[in-house]
XYZ file of C-alpha atoms in Angstrom:
762
model
C 28.561 -118.989 -5.111
C 27.635 -116.217 -2.683
C 30.514 -114.150 -4.244
C 29.111 -114.185 -7.852
C 25.975 -112.349 -6.500
C 28.107 -109.511 -5.075
C 28.574 -106.603 -7.548
C 32.219 -106.428 -8.795
C 32.487 -102.652 -7.456
C 31.770 -103.609 -3.820
C 33.870 -106.566 -3.579
C 36.062 -106.496 -0.300
C 39.448 -105.789 -2.243
C 37.875 -103.317 -4.729
C 38.903 -99.985 -4.963
C 35.366 -98.652 -4.499
C 34.851 -100.700 -1.014
C 38.161 -99.403 0.223
C 37.686 -95.962 -0.814
C 34.239 -95.649 0.802
C 35.220 -97.462 3.949
C 38.234 -94.906 4.318
C 35.900 -92.003 3.838
C 33.391 -93.279 6.395
C 36.105 -93.681 9.114
C 37.144 -90.349 8.557
C 33.832 -88.874 8.696
C 32.964 -90.642 12.093
C 36.206 -89.465 13.494
C 35.472 -85.918 12.520
C 31.834 -86.068 14.025
C 33.129 -87.436 17.069
C 35.904 -84.969 17.554
C 33.514 -81.851 16.680
C 30.830 -83.129 19.195
C 33.437 -83.774 21.919
C 34.998 -80.431 21.347
C 31.466 -78.462 21.359
C 30.764 -80.364 24.579
C 33.823 -79.359 26.164
C 33.897 -75.846 24.729
C 30.320 -75.028 25.809
C 31.409 -74.227 29.408
C 34.057 -72.019 28.221
C 31.921 -69.916 25.845
C 30.291 -67.898 28.519
C 33.909 -66.964 29.943
C 35.024 -66.217 26.570
C 32.022 -63.742 26.101
C 32.489 -62.281 29.308
C 36.367 -61.969 28.550
C 35.545 -60.212 25.038
C 33.486 -57.655 26.925
C 36.262 -56.906 29.452
C 38.703 -56.478 26.606
C 36.117 -54.040 24.989
C 35.857 -51.884 27.998
C 39.691 -51.813 28.195
C 39.984 -50.581 24.780
C 37.286 -48.112 25.350
C 38.938 -46.505 28.436
C 42.257 -46.750 26.992
C 40.752 -44.715 23.651
C 39.225 -42.171 25.827
C 42.042 -41.574 28.340
C 44.677 -41.207 25.488
C 42.330 -38.784 23.703
C 41.802 -36.561 26.774
C 45.563 -36.459 27.098
C 46.441 -36.039 23.647
C 43.832 -33.254 23.498
C 45.096 -31.445 26.526
C 48.876 -31.730 25.296
C 47.999 -30.402 21.995
C 46.212 -27.396 23.373
C 48.450 -26.549 26.162
C 51.749 -27.350 23.900
C 50.711 -23.901 21.959
C 52.227 -22.074 25.273
C 55.484 -23.313 23.913
C 55.263 -20.948 21.061
C 56.511 -17.461 21.874
C 54.523 -16.183 19.051
C 51.312 -17.674 20.409
C 52.178 -16.083 23.929
C 52.831 -12.745 22.632
C 49.455 -12.564 20.521
C 47.454 -13.839 23.801
C 48.959 -11.062 25.714
C 47.929 -8.427 22.904
C 44.436 -9.846 22.843
C 43.839 -10.104 26.604
C 43.431 -6.275 26.179
C 42.741 -6.188 22.741
C 40.923 -2.563 22.794
C 43.527 -0.837 24.714
C 46.480 -2.598 22.634
C 44.593 -2.155 19.379
C 45.892 -5.675 18.436
C 43.057 -6.837 16.007
C 45.638 -7.906 13.590
C 46.734 -10.646 16.023
C 43.411 -12.396 15.801
C 44.423 -14.057 12.441
C 47.400 -15.430 13.825
C 45.604 -16.659 16.766
C 42.904 -18.518 14.230
C 45.725 -19.911 12.190
C 47.110 -21.831 15.373
C 43.649 -22.659 16.384
C 43.222 -24.288 12.848
C 46.139 -26.609 13.215
C 43.720 -28.259 16.070
C 40.341 -28.218 14.734
C 41.480 -29.545 11.394
C 43.130 -32.514 12.587
C 40.682 -35.184 11.956
C 42.132 -37.383 14.648
C 41.429 -34.809 17.498
C 37.633 -34.623 16.881
C 37.577 -31.089 18.004
C 34.243 -29.312 16.814
C 35.751 -26.091 17.730
C 38.307 -24.282 19.896
C 36.978 -20.967 21.764
C 39.276 -18.701 23.494
C 37.212 -16.522 26.038
C 38.806 -13.166 27.300
C 37.546 -11.842 30.476
C 38.358 -8.195 30.183
C 36.956 -7.277 26.963
C 34.124 -9.882 27.190
C 34.524 -11.723 23.810
C 35.980 -14.891 22.354
C 38.015 -16.075 19.697
C 37.008 -19.036 17.835
C 37.297 -20.857 14.207
C 34.815 -18.443 12.473
C 36.083 -15.306 13.913
C 35.302 -13.201 17.122
C 32.255 -12.399 18.938
C 31.080 -11.311 22.153
C 30.544 -13.547 25.013
C 26.802 -12.986 25.094
C 26.453 -13.707 21.375
C 28.806 -16.844 21.677
C 26.894 -18.475 24.564
C 23.659 -16.802 23.874
C 23.324 -17.563 20.089
C 26.059 -19.486 18.593
C 26.837 -22.105 21.296
C 23.334 -22.294 23.482
C 22.885 -24.774 26.205
C 20.540 -24.675 29.051
C 23.309 -26.618 31.083
C 25.939 -24.013 30.026
C 24.640 -20.460 30.273
C 26.785 -17.267 30.154
C 26.712 -17.067 33.863
C 28.423 -20.393 33.941
C 31.352 -19.519 31.821
C 31.768 -16.361 33.755
C 32.018 -18.163 37.211
C 35.102 -20.267 35.563
C 37.499 -17.292 35.949
C 36.923 -17.555 39.687
C 37.713 -21.371 39.522
C 41.261 -22.523 40.270
C 41.445 -25.412 37.875
C 43.889 -26.173 35.115
C 42.360 -28.679 33.137
C 38.571 -30.080 33.565
C 36.266 -32.268 31.282
C 32.612 -30.803 31.732
C 29.441 -33.274 31.285
C 28.205 -33.537 27.487
C 25.227 -31.329 26.576
C 23.298 -30.736 23.352
C 24.301 -27.307 21.948
C 22.150 -25.253 19.354
C 22.593 -22.248 17.298
C 19.817 -19.586 16.965
C 20.060 -17.341 14.178
C 17.187 -15.423 12.461
C 14.613 -16.957 14.637
C 15.777 -20.324 13.615
C 17.298 -22.705 15.997
C 19.822 -25.422 14.624
C 21.566 -28.343 16.478
C 25.243 -28.438 16.775
C 24.912 -32.073 18.189
C 26.015 -33.488 21.531
C 29.239 -31.977 22.452
C 31.766 -32.775 25.074
C 33.251 -29.136 26.660
C 36.758 -29.448 27.831
C 38.114 -26.469 29.730
C 41.751 -25.419 30.003
C 43.183 -22.443 31.624
C 46.740 -22.144 30.843
C 49.016 -20.754 33.700
C 49.540 -17.959 34.849
C 46.438 -16.501 33.099
C 43.312 -15.843 35.280
C 41.394 -13.483 32.673
C 41.301 -16.126 29.812
C 40.887 -19.818 29.274
C 40.178 -22.195 26.480
C 37.093 -24.254 25.711
C 37.587 -27.476 23.480
C 34.165 -28.671 22.135
C 34.750 -32.400 21.647
C 32.262 -34.081 19.403
C 30.710 -36.610 21.835
C 29.097 -39.020 19.462
C 32.081 -39.378 17.268
C 34.147 -40.119 20.410
C 32.045 -43.071 21.260
C 31.913 -44.549 17.729
C 35.579 -44.138 17.550
C 36.521 -45.761 21.251
C 33.730 -48.284 21.499
C 34.168 -51.759 19.686
C 30.370 -52.436 20.101
C 28.346 -49.347 19.298
C 25.206 -51.161 20.322
C 25.872 -51.560 23.860
C 24.644 -49.173 26.430
C 27.608 -46.977 27.608
C 28.404 -44.013 30.131
C 31.150 -42.252 31.878
C 30.916 -40.981 35.437
C 33.247 -38.320 37.204
C 35.276 -39.002 40.330
C 31.927 -37.772 42.351
C 29.803 -40.188 40.489
C 28.163 -37.447 38.189
C 27.316 -38.411 34.543
C 29.748 -37.081 31.918
C 28.358 -38.767 29.150
C 25.751 -41.286 28.318
C 25.510 -43.115 24.863
C 21.406 -43.123 25.321
C 19.414 -40.726 26.981
C 17.385 -42.209 30.354
C 19.454 -45.272 30.662
C 19.624 -46.762 34.028
C 22.963 -45.358 35.959
C 24.150 -47.215 38.889
C 26.275 -44.983 41.492
C 29.822 -45.646 41.915
C 29.287 -47.491 45.274
C 27.842 -50.380 43.158
C 31.302 -51.008 41.585
C 33.998 -52.600 43.838
C 37.395 -52.095 43.460
C 38.351 -55.604 41.982
C 37.186 -54.674 38.578
C 34.922 -57.883 38.137
C 31.947 -57.177 36.169
C 28.718 -56.795 38.221
C 25.220 -58.345 37.338
C 22.217 -56.088 38.455
C 18.798 -56.754 36.999
C 18.810 -57.419 33.556
C 22.480 -56.134 32.855
C 26.090 -57.220 33.079
C 28.217 -53.952 34.312
C 31.743 -53.901 32.789
C 33.469 -51.153 34.238
C 37.010 -49.726 34.337
C 38.488 -46.365 36.103
C 40.653 -44.043 34.109
C 44.305 -43.211 35.213
C 44.514 -39.905 33.629
C 41.139 -38.349 34.629
C 39.663 -40.677 37.571
C 36.562 -41.411 35.470
C 34.530 -44.548 35.629
C 33.839 -45.733 32.249
C 30.779 -48.404 32.371
C 29.409 -50.431 29.682
C 25.841 -52.218 29.966
C 25.351 -55.544 28.390
C 22.071 -57.140 28.454
C 22.050 -60.774 30.260
C 19.586 -61.888 27.416
C 22.293 -61.159 24.809
C 24.811 -63.559 26.459
C 21.971 -66.165 27.092
C 20.845 -65.848 23.290
C 24.285 -66.033 22.104
C 24.887 -69.399 23.903
C 21.577 -70.840 22.578
C 22.261 -69.643 19.202
C 25.784 -71.013 19.367
C 24.599 -74.665 20.522
C 21.929 -74.935 17.821
C 24.302 -73.825 15.223
C 26.769 -76.346 16.233
C 24.270 -79.217 16.170
C 22.765 -78.227 13.163
C 26.259 -78.101 11.442
C 27.348 -81.495 12.584
C 24.059 -83.088 11.404
C 24.387 -81.408 7.767
C 28.109 -82.010 7.695
C 27.656 -85.682 8.246
C 25.073 -86.135 5.811
C 26.582 -84.188 3.020
C 29.772 -86.135 3.929
C 28.311 -89.402 3.631
C 26.651 -88.570 0.352
C 29.765 -86.971 -1.086
C 31.885 -89.913 -0.072
C 29.465 -92.272 -1.960
C 29.327 -90.004 -5.150
C 33.041 -89.312 -5.257
C 34.063 -92.931 -4.548
C 31.859 -94.128 -7.548
C 32.798 -91.143 -10.082
C 36.763 -92.265 -9.224
C 35.791 -95.968 -9.409
C 34.159 -95.704 -13.010
C 37.021 -94.043 -14.935
C 39.651 -95.855 -13.275
C 37.915 -99.409 -14.203
C 38.254 -98.238 -17.763
C 41.798 -97.120 -17.567
C 42.518 -100.745 -15.909
C 40.530 -102.344 -18.815
C 42.607 -100.553 -21.512
C 46.018 -101.335 -19.722
C 44.929 -105.110 -19.629
C 44.111 -105.022 -23.362
C 47.887 -103.610 -23.764
C 49.625 -106.222 -21.693
C 51.489 -108.770 -23.300
C 49.752 -111.569 -21.350
C 52.574 -112.214 -18.759
C 51.582 -112.557 -15.378
C 51.819 -109.714 -12.945
C 52.861 -109.976 -9.422
C 50.453 -108.549 -6.667
C 51.931 -106.588 -4.151
C 49.055 -104.752 -2.512
C 45.446 -105.232 -1.371
C 44.081 -103.394 -4.153
C 45.158 -104.909 -7.922
C 44.263 -101.903 -9.590
C 46.819 -99.811 -7.892
C 49.373 -102.376 -8.443
C 48.739 -102.315 -12.422
C 48.667 -98.559 -12.697
C 52.004 -98.641 -10.900
C 53.380 -101.163 -13.171
C 52.253 -99.141 -16.250
C 53.361 -95.701 -14.666
C 56.927 -97.378 -14.135
C 56.944 -98.020 -17.848
C 56.013 -94.416 -18.795
C 58.501 -93.195 -16.440
C 61.330 -95.192 -17.952
C 60.145 -94.144 -21.638
C 59.861 -90.357 -20.582
C 63.244 -90.572 -18.975
C 64.726 -91.868 -22.159
C 63.032 -88.952 -24.144
C 63.955 -86.190 -21.755
C 67.901 -87.389 -22.147
C 67.259 -87.086 -25.925
C 65.566 -83.862 -26.029
C 68.487 -82.238 -23.703
C 71.041 -82.605 -26.517
C 68.750 -80.952 -28.775
C 67.731 -78.135 -26.668
C 70.479 -75.734 -27.598
C 70.296 -76.502 -31.211
C 66.360 -75.969 -31.104
C 66.795 -72.634 -29.473
C 69.336 -71.481 -31.924
C 66.862 -72.506 -34.690
C 64.314 -70.330 -32.966
C 66.538 -67.284 -32.593
C 67.423 -67.556 -36.167
C 63.859 -67.825 -37.252
C 62.923 -64.596 -34.956
C 65.794 -62.802 -36.777
C 63.416 -62.494 -39.930
C 61.286 -60.426 -37.893
C 62.687 -56.936 -37.394
C 60.325 -55.554 -34.788
C 60.006 -58.134 -32.084
C 58.206 -58.560 -28.891
C 60.129 -58.129 -25.737
C 58.057 -60.670 -23.839
C 58.920 -63.371 -26.663
C 62.625 -62.575 -26.618
C 62.604 -63.108 -22.753
C 61.002 -66.604 -23.097
C 63.874 -67.498 -25.930
C 66.745 -66.312 -23.611
C 68.782 -69.125 -21.945
C 67.967 -68.997 -18.262
C 71.129 -70.789 -17.414
C 73.469 -68.346 -18.724
C 74.818 -64.935 -17.681
C 73.965 -62.285 -20.341
C 74.841 -58.559 -21.259
C 72.622 -56.047 -23.320
C 74.166 -53.624 -25.795
C 71.807 -51.104 -26.809
C 72.370 -49.087 -29.903
C 70.571 -45.698 -30.629
C 71.033 -44.415 -34.168
C 70.433 -40.510 -35.315
C 70.811 -39.960 -38.963
C 71.824 -36.631 -40.065
C 70.893 -34.627 -42.908
C 73.716 -35.768 -45.172
C 72.519 -39.372 -44.971
C 69.260 -38.428 -46.535
C 71.150 -36.757 -49.421
C 72.143 -40.119 -50.494
C 68.564 -41.150 -50.979
C 68.830 -44.348 -48.728
C 65.691 -45.075 -46.436
C 66.577 -44.931 -42.850
C 64.549 -48.084 -42.320
C 66.847 -49.719 -44.713
C 69.866 -47.799 -42.929
C 68.965 -49.184 -39.409
C 68.833 -52.720 -41.206
C 72.375 -52.544 -42.610
C 73.662 -51.344 -39.290
C 71.836 -53.878 -37.359
C 73.203 -56.739 -39.620
C 76.863 -55.120 -39.233
C 76.534 -55.216 -35.409
C 75.463 -58.594 -35.643
C 78.445 -59.733 -37.818
C 80.959 -58.121 -35.403
C 79.529 -59.554 -32.291
C 79.168 -63.106 -33.805
C 82.948 -63.219 -34.235
C 83.486 -63.059 -30.380
C 80.299 -64.465 -29.174
C 78.650 -67.242 -30.934
C 75.691 -66.977 -28.658
C 74.847 -63.424 -29.182
C 71.652 -62.464 -31.225
C 71.008 -58.815 -32.386
C 67.357 -57.306 -33.278
C 65.767 -54.080 -34.228
C 63.601 -53.079 -31.430
C 62.164 -49.653 -32.791
C 62.983 -47.511 -35.763
C 66.407 -46.365 -34.658
C 66.832 -48.511 -31.648
C 69.026 -52.008 -32.150
C 69.330 -54.632 -29.112
C 72.062 -57.187 -28.866
C 72.073 -59.988 -26.402
C 75.660 -61.550 -25.434
C 75.184 -65.012 -23.646
C 78.522 -65.649 -22.034
C 79.788 -67.879 -19.194
C 82.967 -65.623 -19.014
C 82.422 -63.593 -15.766
C 84.994 -60.911 -16.776
C 83.426 -58.046 -18.548
C 86.669 -56.755 -20.172
C 86.438 -59.315 -22.952
C 83.490 -57.405 -24.374
C 85.476 -54.244 -24.922
C 87.255 -55.365 -28.063
C 84.108 -55.608 -30.278
C 82.763 -52.540 -28.624
C 85.833 -50.484 -29.527
C 85.820 -51.883 -33.055
C 82.325 -51.006 -33.412
C 83.094 -47.411 -32.201
C 85.917 -46.854 -34.452
C 83.929 -48.042 -37.536
C 80.847 -45.552 -36.499
C 83.260 -42.782 -36.082
C 84.453 -43.072 -39.624
C 80.805 -42.349 -41.039
C 79.734 -40.151 -38.127
C 79.276 -37.314 -40.636
C 76.286 -39.520 -41.877
C 74.832 -40.672 -38.653
C 75.656 -40.899 -34.754
C 75.351 -44.020 -32.628
C 75.181 -44.002 -28.931
C 75.984 -47.401 -27.138
C 74.617 -48.175 -23.853
C 76.582 -51.284 -22.368
C 75.087 -53.105 -19.579
C 76.768 -54.966 -16.679
C 76.957 -58.821 -16.586
C 73.601 -60.038 -15.266
C 73.382 -63.712 -13.762
C 70.433 -65.095 -15.653
C 67.626 -64.000 -17.929
C 65.054 -63.644 -15.392
C 66.729 -60.305 -15.163
C 66.188 -59.471 -18.479
C 63.033 -57.038 -18.250
C 64.866 -54.986 -15.585
C 68.353 -54.909 -17.734
C 66.461 -53.718 -20.648
C 64.544 -50.918 -18.718
C 67.642 -49.806 -17.138
C 69.567 -49.431 -20.584
C 66.753 -47.430 -22.207
C 67.348 -44.989 -19.251
C 70.923 -45.043 -19.651
C 70.728 -44.460 -23.389
C 69.062 -41.159 -22.574
C 71.912 -39.755 -21.010
C 73.646 -39.120 -24.279
C 75.495 -35.836 -24.438
C 75.156 -33.054 -26.981
C 77.962 -34.331 -28.983
C 78.973 -34.695 -32.605
C 80.559 -38.147 -32.346
C 80.121 -41.717 -31.198
C 79.198 -42.351 -27.511
C 79.797 -45.299 -25.236
C 78.032 -45.449 -21.970
C 78.816 -48.219 -19.660
C 76.783 -49.435 -16.818
C 74.117 -47.582 -14.639
C 74.646 -43.724 -14.776
C 73.446 -41.480 -11.947
C 70.613 -39.314 -13.292
C 71.723 -35.584 -13.198
C 69.779 -32.810 -11.478
C 67.210 -31.365 -13.797
C 67.731 -27.979 -15.251
C 64.977 -25.952 -13.209
C 63.070 -23.409 -14.812
C 62.500 -21.090 -12.094
C 59.662 -18.226 -11.691
C 62.478 -15.680 -11.982
C 63.560 -17.209 -15.488
C 59.990 -16.885 -16.448
C 59.596 -13.220 -15.749
C 62.877 -12.486 -17.250
C 61.876 -14.427 -20.543
C 58.491 -12.689 -20.681
C 59.949 -9.330 -20.109
C 62.517 -9.720 -22.864
C 59.933 -11.122 -25.176
C 57.522 -8.595 -24.631
C 60.398 -5.943 -25.482
C 60.135 -7.183 -29.105
C 64.050 -7.194 -29.318
C 65.429 -10.164 -30.758
C 69.261 -9.886 -29.557
C 67.825 -9.549 -25.929
C 65.719 -12.787 -26.484
C 68.567 -14.703 -28.325
C 71.126 -13.615 -25.653
C 68.953 -15.194 -22.978
C 68.447 -18.414 -24.669
C 72.245 -18.609 -25.503
C 73.033 -17.910 -21.815
C 70.772 -20.819 -20.553
C 72.167 -23.269 -23.487
C 75.667 -22.449 -22.223
C 74.902 -23.129 -18.615
C 73.461 -26.636 -19.774
C 76.810 -27.197 -21.670
C 78.619 -26.383 -18.713
C 76.535 -28.805 -16.774
C 77.184 -31.716 -19.046
C 73.458 -31.944 -19.513
C 72.057 -34.873 -21.833
C 70.369 -34.041 -24.962
C 66.987 -34.824 -22.795
C 67.683 -31.836 -20.881
C 67.937 -29.564 -23.533
C 64.917 -30.854 -25.018
C 62.814 -30.211 -21.766
C 64.216 -26.763 -21.770
C 62.984 -26.256 -25.202
C 59.444 -27.251 -24.356
C 59.481 -24.953 -21.237
C 60.541 -22.188 -23.517
C 57.680 -22.985 -25.887
C 55.145 -23.011 -23.065
C 56.248 -19.779 -21.761
C 56.040 -18.482 -25.283
C 52.289 -19.427 -25.375
C 51.570 -17.946 -22.116
C 52.928 -14.451 -22.843
C 50.988 -14.438 -25.936
C 47.843 -15.355 -23.989
C 48.425 -12.287 -21.687
C 48.426 -9.941 -24.848
C 45.472 -11.945 -26.333
C 47.623 -12.926 -29.102
C 47.286 -16.538 -28.727
C 44.837 -17.037 -31.378
C 47.171 -15.375 -33.615
C 49.846 -17.843 -33.365
C 48.658 -20.107 -35.734
C 48.069 -17.561 -38.580
C 50.887 -18.511 -40.931
C 53.366 -19.266 -38.261
C 54.197 -23.012 -37.832
C 55.992 -24.190 -34.633
C 59.207 -26.214 -35.437
C 58.657 -29.875 -34.609
C 59.730 -31.105 -31.258
C 60.377 -34.406 -32.785
C 63.711 -33.237 -34.260
C 65.237 -32.215 -31.025
C 66.016 -35.878 -30.004
C 68.620 -36.225 -32.986
C 70.371 -32.881 -32.341
C 74.123 -33.166 -31.666
C 75.267 -29.534 -31.421
C 74.333 -26.083 -29.646
C 73.925 -24.581 -33.051
C 71.089 -26.872 -33.947
C 69.029 -25.778 -30.771
C 69.954 -22.182 -31.609
C 68.443 -22.402 -34.902
C 65.320 -24.289 -33.310
C 64.849 -21.385 -31.005
C 65.012 -19.018 -33.694
C 62.714 -20.734 -35.834
C 60.167 -20.791 -32.858
C 60.856 -17.078 -31.494
C 61.321 -15.033 -34.433
C 57.726 -15.004 -35.666
C 56.626 -14.451 -32.093
C 58.913 -11.567 -31.460
C 57.774 -10.091 -34.700
C 54.060 -10.642 -33.783
C 54.774 -8.742 -30.384
C 56.816 -6.109 -32.035
C 53.597 -5.325 -34.521
C 51.286 -5.306 -31.496
C 53.215 -2.939 -29.673
C 53.311 -0.713 -32.537
C 49.599 -0.841 -33.261
C 48.981 0.299 -29.283
C 47.141 3.667 -29.139
C 48.868 6.715 -27.089
C 45.954 6.167 -24.392
C 46.981 2.649 -23.902
C 50.411 3.126 -24.229
C 50.305 6.008 -21.444
C 48.124 3.818 -18.998
C 50.563 0.712 -19.216
C 53.822 2.941 -19.067
C 52.515 4.901 -16.059
C 51.219 1.762 -13.938
C 54.678 0.322 -14.702
C 56.618 3.181 -13.133
C 54.421 4.094 -10.556
C 53.266 0.671 -9.307
C 54.121 1.478 -5.513
C 51.577 4.267 -5.529
C 48.002 4.381 -4.813
C 46.543 4.153 -8.376
C 42.933 4.010 -9.252
C 40.780 4.243 -12.371
C 39.512 7.702 -11.399
C 43.201 8.796 -11.033
C 44.047 7.673 -14.338
C 41.043 9.275 -16.077
C 41.679 12.477 -14.542
C 45.406 12.310 -16.017
C 43.878 11.631 -19.354
C 41.000 14.347 -18.959
C 38.446 11.554 -19.629
C 35.810 10.075 -17.757
C 36.474 6.629 -15.696
C 33.554 4.800 -17.403
C 34.928 5.526 -20.878
C 38.636 4.800 -19.928
C 37.318 1.212 -18.413
C 35.516 0.836 -21.680
C 38.267 1.542 -24.019
C 41.033 -0.127 -21.986
C 39.100 -3.370 -21.846
C 38.476 -3.107 -25.741
C 42.069 -2.588 -26.527
C 43.753 -5.096 -23.981
C 41.114 -7.749 -23.509
C 41.406 -7.056 -19.493
C 39.481 -5.060 -17.069
C 41.613 -2.054 -15.609
C 41.725 -3.491 -12.010
C 42.432 -6.960 -13.088
C 45.540 -5.573 -15.156
C 46.508 -3.533 -12.299
C 46.175 -6.526 -9.817
C 48.017 -8.926 -12.300
C 50.995 -6.702 -12.579
C 51.353 -5.885 -8.959
C 51.317 -9.670 -8.338
C 53.808 -10.553 -11.010
C 56.207 -7.788 -9.505
C 55.491 -9.046 -6.106
C 56.657 -12.612 -7.292
C 60.046 -11.325 -8.355
C 60.533 -9.285 -5.156
C 59.620 -12.388 -3.047
C 62.865 -14.029 -4.718
C 64.802 -11.684 -2.345
C 64.755 -13.610 1.138
C 65.550 -10.466 2.787
C 62.555 -8.464 2.076
C 59.625 -9.074 4.593
C 56.048 -9.704 3.390
C 55.100 -6.158 4.401
C 57.885 -4.724 2.550
C 56.869 -6.641 -0.754
C 53.302 -5.256 -0.303
C 54.403 -1.738 0.045
C 56.552 -1.966 -3.023
C 53.916 -2.939 -5.201
C 51.152 -0.513 -3.997
C 49.318 -2.529 -1.107
C 49.555 -0.550 2.039
C 47.690 -3.039 4.061
C 49.525 -6.398 4.330
C 46.101 -8.351 4.405
C 44.923 -6.959 1.429
C 48.027 -7.950 -0.178
C 47.732 -11.521 1.149
C 44.315 -11.815 0.133
C 44.908 -10.514 -3.383
C 47.948 -12.668 -4.033
C 46.179 -15.874 -2.964
C 43.401 -14.846 -5.511
C 45.382 -14.265 -8.219
C 48.224 -17.155 -7.396
C 46.186 -19.620 -5.383
C 48.676 -19.702 -2.476
C 49.689 -16.996 0.016
C 52.945 -15.172 -0.179
C 54.458 -17.136 2.466
C 53.775 -20.445 0.906
C 54.774 -19.044 -2.540
C 58.370 -17.999 -1.148
C 58.423 -21.518 0.708
C 57.535 -23.562 -2.447
C 60.125 -21.682 -4.728
C 62.967 -21.468 -2.256
C 64.699 -24.643 -3.210
C 64.369 -23.853 -6.958
C 65.595 -20.166 -6.254
C 68.646 -21.449 -4.409
C 69.466 -23.832 -7.206
C 69.571 -21.043 -9.635
């Protein structure tokens, strides 16, 4: 009778009671485990915090020691450079040697040091005793100005730096100090700097000062930036302190065992550096460790309570939410039952019934799967046939339809219709459709599983599914297709790319991308081409600076024969290389680009579109002979040559004289006054007149002409930079370098290095 008053859902054998009991047992075990673990680990936490701080100081010491060693090696490593040593010897007596030119070379070498973001060099200063001056990143200055104005510090007056010449030291890290710069009565801070003094042997009249950014070093090499930290030298003097006025313990307070020391309100963690002998000390407040322990205990206890309460509540809710739908499922299953008795094999009868029904469904599913397996091939065939009705198809959909269990090959056909085909009056879309249908019919004779699609306007794709691992069997239909296409090659040209055999359709995307690259290797031939497998991509035909200058010169001459001869020469070289059509197309684009640049130099680019129409680039992809490219270049260049010739004929005698004189006397010292004197006119009038006629200032035209001529001379690797400067009218090499960088964006040396490989190819 009592059982009737117990709700059905919480009976001992019900699903709800079993699930709730299981959840509660797991919760009790987890809470007990966490509680015991927290008690056990409580005593270990203090040791772990101490260990963490010991690892932190070890990391800091290793970072500082490596940084000092690397800085020392990088600076002293300059002495391995013979050019560096030669320049130093010149600058040691700069006035006597008149060696001011060597200063730029020294600055360039120093730039590699302070420009390195990992070294944290604020500046590198070389102090020369004989002439009492320094060389640093901003140039040169007297020692008095350097240490009295630009790097002022009460700890490091000029007298201190002068005394260092008498010290017999090779390397020394000096205590950090705050440096300022005083200029025009305004004093600005340079921050806290850590000077590092290096005296390379065997010099006694010069040494180097590396200004390290002390605060950045601290931020980089310290794990906890909020701790107090300081560095002591071997004599116990502070080298650096992270915060001012911190309590500093003497070296005697630290024993040789390296164990942390507690004094007052701080734990002192310390280590001694092997490279410098410095002692690195990290101060951690004792309150910080105690607070961490208390906070951790509070968090653990709170978490245990919250997790226990939430878990119990979640167990009840989850058990109830799972019980309700399962109860309904059971009721439905019982309604479907035939009424035959079911044997109970477990403590929960609901699971027994679900198991019985699942077994029935699995048997049904198995029968259905076997039946569908026989229909899979037929369904795929119907799906592919249905897709044939759509000419342009989605590549992702095609991949989904591919049979993942069979190897496959890809045949990619690119079709280019000739002018004779247009005379027949047949639309090219229809022509591609007819060719696709013909390809499909030929391949289906040998491969029943093959399908053919039109991917683009002139691109047809065939998929051949075959279990035959030998690739030779596909050669017969390909040869047949080639012979048929050859018969009608006067109407259209077909290029076929034949892929290797791929094991499964998972590689379909990769295979298609590879074949689209292979099809681009079509040669400039008037016949059907078959390209098998992957092809090595030929080296691109370089359009060098020398080619640009030669083309510009011939174009500006206004002689058609000279320009067409240059184009024919390079088309012949492309043919000898066996270049694909795409390489010819890239060459045509470069020529068109250089044509526009040449017109811009003459301020004629705005007239390019006046009645002059560029031939289309789109037609280039279908060309199959050099003659077609020559006709295209003629259509591109003939109007331009005519425009240049008309411009040249319209030039007045004054402008013509100036341009011819500059071209012939470029190596001389030419000025606006000189040209005005030769023309017996005023410089102001000549400047205005020349700008009006050419669109450029006289000085800009002269410098641009010199730089363009210098680029040609730099192609000759046997000429020195100074020789090139003299040939184009710059008597001072530094002026030449500065002007070259202004007009070209890079120095002559960088220009020569950048284009050296291209010149060697040419």
